[in-house]
Tab-separated table of C-alpha atoms and ligand atoms in Angstrom:
chain	number	residue	atom	x	y	z
A	72	MET	CA	0.000	0.000	0.000
A	73	PHE	CA	2.966	2.310	0.426
A	74	SER	CA	6.683	2.478	-0.286
A	75	VAL	CA	9.431	3.613	2.034
A	76	ASP	CA	12.682	5.376	1.199
A	77	THR	CA	15.141	5.597	4.055
A	78	TYR	CA	17.439	8.592	4.255
A	79	ALA	CA	20.158	9.945	6.502
A	80	GLY	CA	21.390	6.528	7.619
A	81	GLY	CA	17.935	5.304	8.633
A	82	ARG	CA	17.044	8.401	10.667
A	83	VAL	CA	14.433	9.570	8.153
A	84	GLN	CA	11.674	7.705	6.325
A	85	VAL	CA	9.857	9.094	3.295
A	86	ARG	CA	6.718	7.035	2.789
A	87	ARG	CA	4.615	7.270	-0.370
A	88	GLU	CA	1.048	6.066	-0.632
A	89	ALA	CA	0.844	3.910	-3.770
A	90	LEU	CA	-2.693	5.000	-4.638
A	91	THR	CA	-2.131	8.760	-4.640
A	92	GLY	CA	1.612	9.376	-4.517
A	93	ILE	CA	1.105	11.463	-1.376
A	94	ALA	CA	4.336	11.515	0.600
A	95	SER	CA	5.017	11.875	4.309
A	96	ARG	CA	8.340	12.388	6.027
A	97	ILE	CA	8.873	10.816	9.411
A	98	SER	CA	11.766	11.931	11.593
A	99	PRO	CA	11.247	10.544	15.115
A	100	GLU	CA	14.348	12.337	16.412
A	101	ARG	CA	12.535	15.624	16.035
A	102	LEU	CA	10.359	14.678	19.012
A	103	ARG	CA	13.396	15.476	21.165
A	104	ARG	CA	13.158	19.169	20.344
A	105	ASN	CA	11.557	21.429	22.882
A	106	LEU	CA	8.480	22.581	20.998
A	107	SER	CA	6.522	23.927	23.936
A	108	MET	CA	8.477	27.135	24.438
A	109	PRO	CA	6.349	30.287	24.313
A	110	TYR	CA	7.007	33.080	21.827
A	111	PRO	CA	9.433	34.777	21.510
A	112	GLY	CA	11.032	31.502	22.461
A	113	SER	CA	14.426	31.050	23.981
A	114	PRO	CA	16.011	34.278	25.141
A	115	PRO	CA	19.260	35.065	23.323
A	116	GLY	CA	21.341	33.578	26.147
A	117	ASP	CA	19.538	30.260	25.690
A	118	CYS	CA	19.782	30.053	21.908
A	119	PRO	CA	22.042	27.502	20.189
A	120	PHE	CA	22.280	29.719	17.097
A	121	CYS	CA	23.683	32.770	18.927
A	122	PRO	CA	27.414	33.628	18.675
A	123	GLY	CA	29.415	31.655	21.196
A	124	ARG	CA	27.087	28.682	21.110
A	125	VAL	CA	26.638	28.134	17.373
A	126	GLU	CA	30.362	27.302	17.091
A	127	ARG	CA	30.204	24.812	19.960
A	128	GLU	CA	26.776	23.225	19.845
A	129	THR	CA	25.898	22.711	16.186
A	130	PRO	CA	27.096	19.761	14.090
A	131	THR	CA	29.957	20.085	11.642
A	132	PHE	CA	30.497	18.595	8.196
A	133	ALA	CA	32.622	15.462	7.893
A	134	ASP	CA	35.768	17.603	7.692
A	135	GLY	CA	35.002	19.040	11.135
A	136	ALA	CA	34.196	22.497	9.739
A	137	ARG	CA	31.158	24.676	9.098
A	138	ILE	CA	30.685	27.057	6.157
A	139	HIS	CA	31.197	30.682	7.152
A	140	LEU	CA	30.206	33.391	4.672
A	141	GLY	CA	29.759	36.951	5.923
A	142	GLU	CA	27.724	36.677	9.109
A	143	SER	CA	26.212	33.344	8.074
A	144	VAL	CA	27.121	29.907	9.395
A	145	THR	CA	26.033	26.702	7.603
A	146	PHE	CA	26.095	23.215	9.133
A	147	PRO	CA	24.161	19.895	9.035
A	148	ASN	CA	20.760	19.886	10.758
A	149	LEU	CA	20.940	18.058	14.084
A	150	TYR	CA	17.408	16.765	13.437
A	151	PRO	CA	17.266	16.048	9.689
A	152	TYR	CA	14.175	15.150	7.729
A	153	ALA	CA	15.982	14.819	4.416
A	154	ASP	CA	18.925	12.829	3.143
A	155	TRP	CA	21.063	15.983	3.198
A	156	HIS	CA	19.538	18.634	5.448
A	157	LEU	CA	21.478	21.788	6.276
A	158	VAL	CA	20.832	24.839	8.419
A	159	THR	CA	22.205	28.304	7.745
A	160	VAL	CA	22.111	30.810	10.588
A	161	ILE	CA	21.684	34.107	8.735
A	162	THR	CA	22.780	36.733	11.248
A	163	ARG	CA	24.839	37.064	14.373
A	164	ALA	CA	21.903	38.971	15.912
A	165	HIS	CA	19.214	36.836	17.567
A	166	ALA	CA	16.431	39.169	16.474
A	167	VAL	CA	16.611	41.292	13.347
A	168	GLU	CA	14.429	44.287	12.586
A	169	ARG	CA	15.363	44.396	8.889
A	170	PHE	CA	17.748	42.128	6.971
A	171	THR	CA	20.356	43.568	4.639
A	172	VAL	CA	20.921	42.271	1.107
A	173	ASP	CA	24.406	41.155	2.171
A	174	GLN	CA	23.044	39.128	5.094
A	175	VAL	CA	20.480	37.255	2.983
A	176	ALA	CA	22.757	36.855	-0.047
A	177	ASP	CA	25.639	35.498	2.058
A	178	ALA	CA	23.299	33.067	3.824
A	179	LEU	CA	21.796	31.824	0.545
A	180	ALA	CA	25.264	31.456	-1.004
A	181	GLY	CA	26.610	29.568	2.031
A	182	LEU	CA	23.613	27.243	2.012
A	183	LEU	CA	23.919	26.717	-1.735
A	184	GLU	CA	27.576	25.795	-1.332
A	185	GLY	CA	26.598	23.246	1.306
A	186	VAL	CA	23.740	21.597	-0.603
A	187	LYS	CA	25.858	21.365	-3.760
A	188	ARG	CA	28.206	19.053	-1.891
A	189	ARG	CA	25.527	16.343	-2.066
A	190	GLY	CA	23.473	17.219	-5.151
A	191	GLY	CA	20.251	15.500	-6.175
A	192	TYR	CA	16.968	17.378	-5.869
A	193	VAL	CA	17.667	20.581	-3.987
A	194	SER	CA	15.573	23.278	-2.355
A	195	LEU	CA	16.537	26.285	-0.236
A	196	ASN	CA	13.939	27.227	2.348
A	197	TRP	CA	13.096	29.735	5.077
A	198	ASN	CA	10.573	29.635	7.912
A	199	TYR	CA	10.590	33.092	9.497
A	200	LEU	CA	9.148	33.362	13.020
A	201	PRO	CA	7.434	30.614	15.068
A	202	SER	CA	4.030	31.247	13.496
A	203	ALA	CA	5.618	30.201	10.186
A	204	GLY	CA	7.018	27.027	11.746
A	205	ALA	CA	10.443	28.222	12.914
A	206	SER	CA	11.172	26.234	16.068
A	207	ILE	CA	14.187	28.453	16.844
A	208	PRO	CA	13.455	32.194	16.500
A	209	HIS	CA	17.050	33.093	15.545
A	210	PRO	CA	16.768	33.668	11.752
A	211	HIS	CA	17.916	30.668	9.763
A	212	LEU	CA	17.502	29.001	6.362
A	213	GLN	CA	17.231	25.293	5.639
A	214	GLY	CA	18.512	23.484	2.567
A	215	ILE	CA	17.527	19.964	1.603
A	216	ALA	CA	18.859	17.610	-1.074
A	217	ASP	CA	17.296	14.219	-1.690
A	218	PRO	CA	17.571	11.492	-4.337
A	219	ARG	CA	13.944	12.288	-5.266
A	220	PRO	CA	12.153	15.638	-5.476
A	221	THR	CA	9.598	16.711	-2.891
A	222	THR	CA	5.952	16.347	-3.889
A	223	LEU	CA	5.370	19.822	-5.310
A	224	GLN	CA	8.884	20.106	-6.738
A	225	GLY	CA	8.335	16.766	-8.496
A	226	ARG	CA	4.993	17.852	-9.933
A	227	TYR	CA	6.551	20.961	-11.411
A	228	LEU	CA	9.519	19.088	-12.834
A	229	THR	CA	7.320	16.373	-14.357
A	230	GLY	CA	4.812	18.869	-15.742
A	231	SER	CA	7.579	21.037	-17.154
A	232	ARG	CA	9.176	18.060	-18.942
A	233	ALA	CA	5.804	17.099	-20.460
A	234	TYR	CA	5.217	20.691	-21.614
A	235	TYR	CA	8.652	20.810	-23.193
A	236	ARG	CA	8.044	17.536	-25.041
A	237	GLU	CA	4.718	18.810	-26.360
A	238	HIS	CA	5.682	22.392	-27.268
A	239	GLY	CA	9.407	22.209	-27.905
A	240	HIS	CA	10.175	25.088	-25.539
A	241	SER	CA	10.046	25.874	-21.843
A	242	TYR	CA	6.742	26.405	-20.025
A	243	TRP	CA	8.524	28.991	-17.895
A	244	ALA	CA	9.430	31.176	-20.873
A	245	ASP	CA	5.732	31.210	-21.817
A	246	PHE	CA	4.755	31.741	-18.181
A	247	VAL	CA	6.972	34.827	-17.765
A	248	GLU	CA	5.778	36.327	-21.049
A	249	GLU	CA	2.096	35.864	-20.220
A	250	GLU	CA	2.264	36.846	-16.565
A	251	THR	CA	4.295	39.982	-17.276
A	252	ALA	CA	1.277	41.332	-19.166
A	253	THR	CA	-1.110	40.854	-16.222
A	254	ASP	CA	-1.949	42.700	-12.994
A	255	ARG	CA	-0.012	39.981	-11.205
A	256	PHE	CA	3.358	41.278	-12.404
A	257	LEU	CA	5.279	42.889	-9.541
A	258	PHE	CA	8.776	43.840	-10.716
A	259	GLU	CA	11.818	42.527	-12.547
A	260	ASP	CA	15.369	42.703	-11.201
A	261	VAL	CA	17.187	39.938	-13.122
A	262	ILE	CA	14.392	37.742	-11.730
A	263	PRO	CA	10.766	38.550	-12.687
A	264	TRP	CA	8.371	38.360	-9.722
A	265	PHE	CA	4.615	37.779	-9.839
A	266	ALA	CA	1.679	37.379	-7.496
A	267	SER	CA	0.905	33.702	-7.990
A	268	ALA	CA	-2.249	33.221	-10.068
A	269	VAL	CA	-3.175	30.072	-8.142
A	270	PRO	CA	-1.725	30.859	-4.730
A	271	VAL	CA	-0.886	28.039	-2.348
A	272	GLY	CA	-0.707	30.511	0.536
A	273	GLU	CA	-1.556	34.063	1.547
A	274	ARG	CA	-0.203	36.644	-0.927
A	275	GLU	CA	1.984	34.070	-2.623
A	276	VAL	CA	4.719	35.617	-4.757
A	277	ARG	CA	6.812	33.660	-7.235
A	278	GLY	CA	10.087	34.583	-8.846
A	279	VAL	CA	11.298	32.702	-11.912
A	280	LEU	CA	15.081	32.435	-11.981
A	281	PRO	CA	17.089	32.510	-15.236
A	282	ALA	CA	18.731	29.247	-14.116
A	283	THR	CA	17.662	25.721	-13.208
A	284	SER	CA	20.091	23.760	-11.080
A	285	PRO	CA	22.163	24.647	-7.998
A	286	ALA	CA	25.231	24.887	-10.231
A	287	GLY	CA	23.558	27.659	-12.258
A	288	ILE	CA	21.847	29.809	-9.651
A	289	GLY	CA	24.992	31.223	-8.030
A	290	PRO	CA	24.966	34.422	-10.152
A	291	CYS	CA	21.266	34.927	-9.282
A	292	ILE	CA	21.821	34.882	-5.520
A	293	ARG	CA	22.164	38.624	-5.035
A	294	PRO	CA	19.097	39.583	-7.109
A	295	LEU	CA	17.272	36.739	-5.369
A	296	ALA	CA	18.112	38.244	-1.984
A	297	ARG	CA	17.016	41.690	-3.189
A	298	GLY	CA	13.738	40.276	-4.477
A	299	ILE	CA	12.955	38.322	-1.304
A	300	LEU	CA	13.605	41.406	0.822
A	301	ARG	CA	11.414	43.552	-1.406
A	302	VAL	CA	8.540	41.063	-1.100
A	303	ILE	CA	8.776	40.685	2.671
A	304	GLU	CA	9.015	44.448	3.054
A	305	CYS	CA	5.733	44.654	1.140
A	306	TYR	CA	4.201	42.015	3.432
A	307	ARG	CA	5.277	44.177	6.327
A	308	THR	CA	3.409	47.199	4.940
A	309	LEU	CA	0.341	44.947	4.835
A	310	GLY	CA	0.804	44.002	8.481
A	311	THR	CA	2.435	40.548	8.429
A	312	ARG	CA	6.044	39.715	9.239
A	313	ALA	CA	6.052	35.911	9.323
A	314	PHE	CA	6.556	34.069	6.046
A	315	ASN	CA	7.690	30.844	4.409
A	316	MET	CA	9.963	30.692	1.391
A	317	ALA	CA	11.038	27.828	-0.843
A	318	LEU	CA	13.379	27.895	-3.817
A	319	TYR	CA	12.832	24.763	-5.894
A	320	CYS	CA	15.771	23.753	-8.080
A	321	GLY	CA	15.833	21.265	-10.919
A	322	THR	CA	18.780	19.123	-11.971
A	323	THR	CA	21.054	19.741	-14.930
A	324	ASP	CA	18.807	17.325	-16.888
A	325	ASP	CA	15.944	19.821	-16.454
A	326	ALA	CA	17.858	22.758	-17.925
A	327	SER	CA	15.736	22.980	-21.095
A	328	SER	CA	12.366	22.491	-19.446
A	329	PHE	CA	12.483	24.038	-15.975
A	330	SER	CA	13.493	27.298	-14.311
A	331	ALA	CA	14.176	27.409	-10.580
A	332	ILE	CA	11.226	29.038	-8.796
A	333	CYS	CA	11.221	30.987	-5.557
A	334	SER	CA	7.857	30.926	-3.780
A	335	ILE	CA	7.076	33.138	-0.772
A	336	ILE	CA	3.858	33.149	1.301
A	337	ALA	CA	2.787	35.426	4.157
A	338	ARG	CA	1.821	33.863	7.505
A	339	LEU	CA	0.090	35.166	10.601
A	340	ASN	CA	2.134	37.249	13.020
A	341	PRO	CA	3.359	35.517	16.163
A	342	ASN	CA	1.424	36.003	19.374
A	343	PRO	CA	2.216	34.704	22.889
A	344	ALA	CA	0.722	31.295	22.057
A	345	SER	CA	2.043	31.174	18.535
A	346	MET	CA	3.645	27.987	17.276
A	347	THR	CA	2.644	25.890	14.335
A	348	ASP	CA	3.581	22.489	12.986
A	349	SER	CA	2.908	23.747	9.460
A	350	ALA	CA	6.112	25.068	7.880
A	351	PHE	CA	7.769	25.205	4.474
A	352	MET	CA	7.527	21.470	3.846
A	353	GLU	CA	3.790	21.360	4.518
A	354	ARG	CA	2.914	24.674	2.886
A	355	LEU	CA	5.326	24.940	-0.028
A	356	HIS	CA	6.350	21.351	-0.792
A	357	PHE	CA	2.959	19.679	-0.070
A	358	GLU	CA	4.764	17.137	2.056
A	359	PRO	CA	4.085	16.834	5.790
A	360	VAL	CA	6.917	16.228	8.242
A	361	VAL	CA	5.726	14.139	11.191
A	362	MET	CA	7.520	12.818	14.243
A	363	THR	CA	5.619	9.755	15.398
A	364	LEU	CA	5.944	6.387	13.693
A	365	PRO	CA	2.451	4.947	13.034
A	366	GLU	CA	3.569	1.592	14.424
A	367	GLU	CA	4.767	3.258	17.654
A	368	PHE	CA	1.422	5.012	17.980
A	369	GLY	CA	-0.387	1.712	17.349
A	370	ARG	CA	1.629	0.008	20.082
A	371	TYR	CA	1.005	2.894	22.477
A	372	PHE	CA	-2.746	2.830	21.773
A	373	ARG	CA	-3.072	-0.889	22.368
A	374	GLU	CA	-0.744	-1.111	25.345
A	375	SER	CA	-1.922	2.033	27.153
A	376	GLY	CA	-5.518	0.833	27.356
A	377	CYS	CA	-6.855	3.927	25.581
B	139	ZN	ZN1	20.025	33.347	18.941
């Protein structure tokens, strides 16, 4: 009834329902995180991503190092839910009023350098604030690379290949041309940005990169950072600060048919009780991350007398 792929040395299962293709990621280790902390979460002195602790308490790559670029620090996620799952702490500051282009560009570039070490199907992602699913308030990005794409990434790659076969050119070239002539066009700064016609979240904005795979998007990093900041500044004028972002990459085999897409959605502002288990994977990859193995829950149910 379902298939299982095991990643990260058996620490992560990706299960796919045969009937629908719906996928679910199970990472039991993530239960060990303290998810009950109230907003604004750990004070700076109690934050593993703050200077002084990030160098001591986060994992390193196999060579014993982390990637440092500008203020950013990139390292493997202690609680992965992908085969290759990295975290990039964006700033030295625990709370940031407004990010600079340098801060976001350095963090994206550091994360990109890290995910390229593994390859496969890559995405760069950001949950900003606990109400967008960030379990640690200190601003950070997450990069994942798996042997298979995530659900939504896979649908776009498959659809784009089919479109290319049928039309002989890229869907995304047609998409940019058509959308630029609509009220959904926002601005172009190397990357054209649009309000998504079929939004998967509040005020979804999509940027279409002039590149496909991680190897090609390096030169787009700075305009990407500028574009993200411009969008979240607009969200701020509309009253929301929390957001999710995902940048879906293709592989070099997708170069003719697919352009990397950056999707950003607005989320509700944090409040004292704010914490959600719906983050970039659920909202922007259509793939839930859960912590409890169904078999463990079954055993608990039967043995607890519930
Ligand atoms: Zn911190």
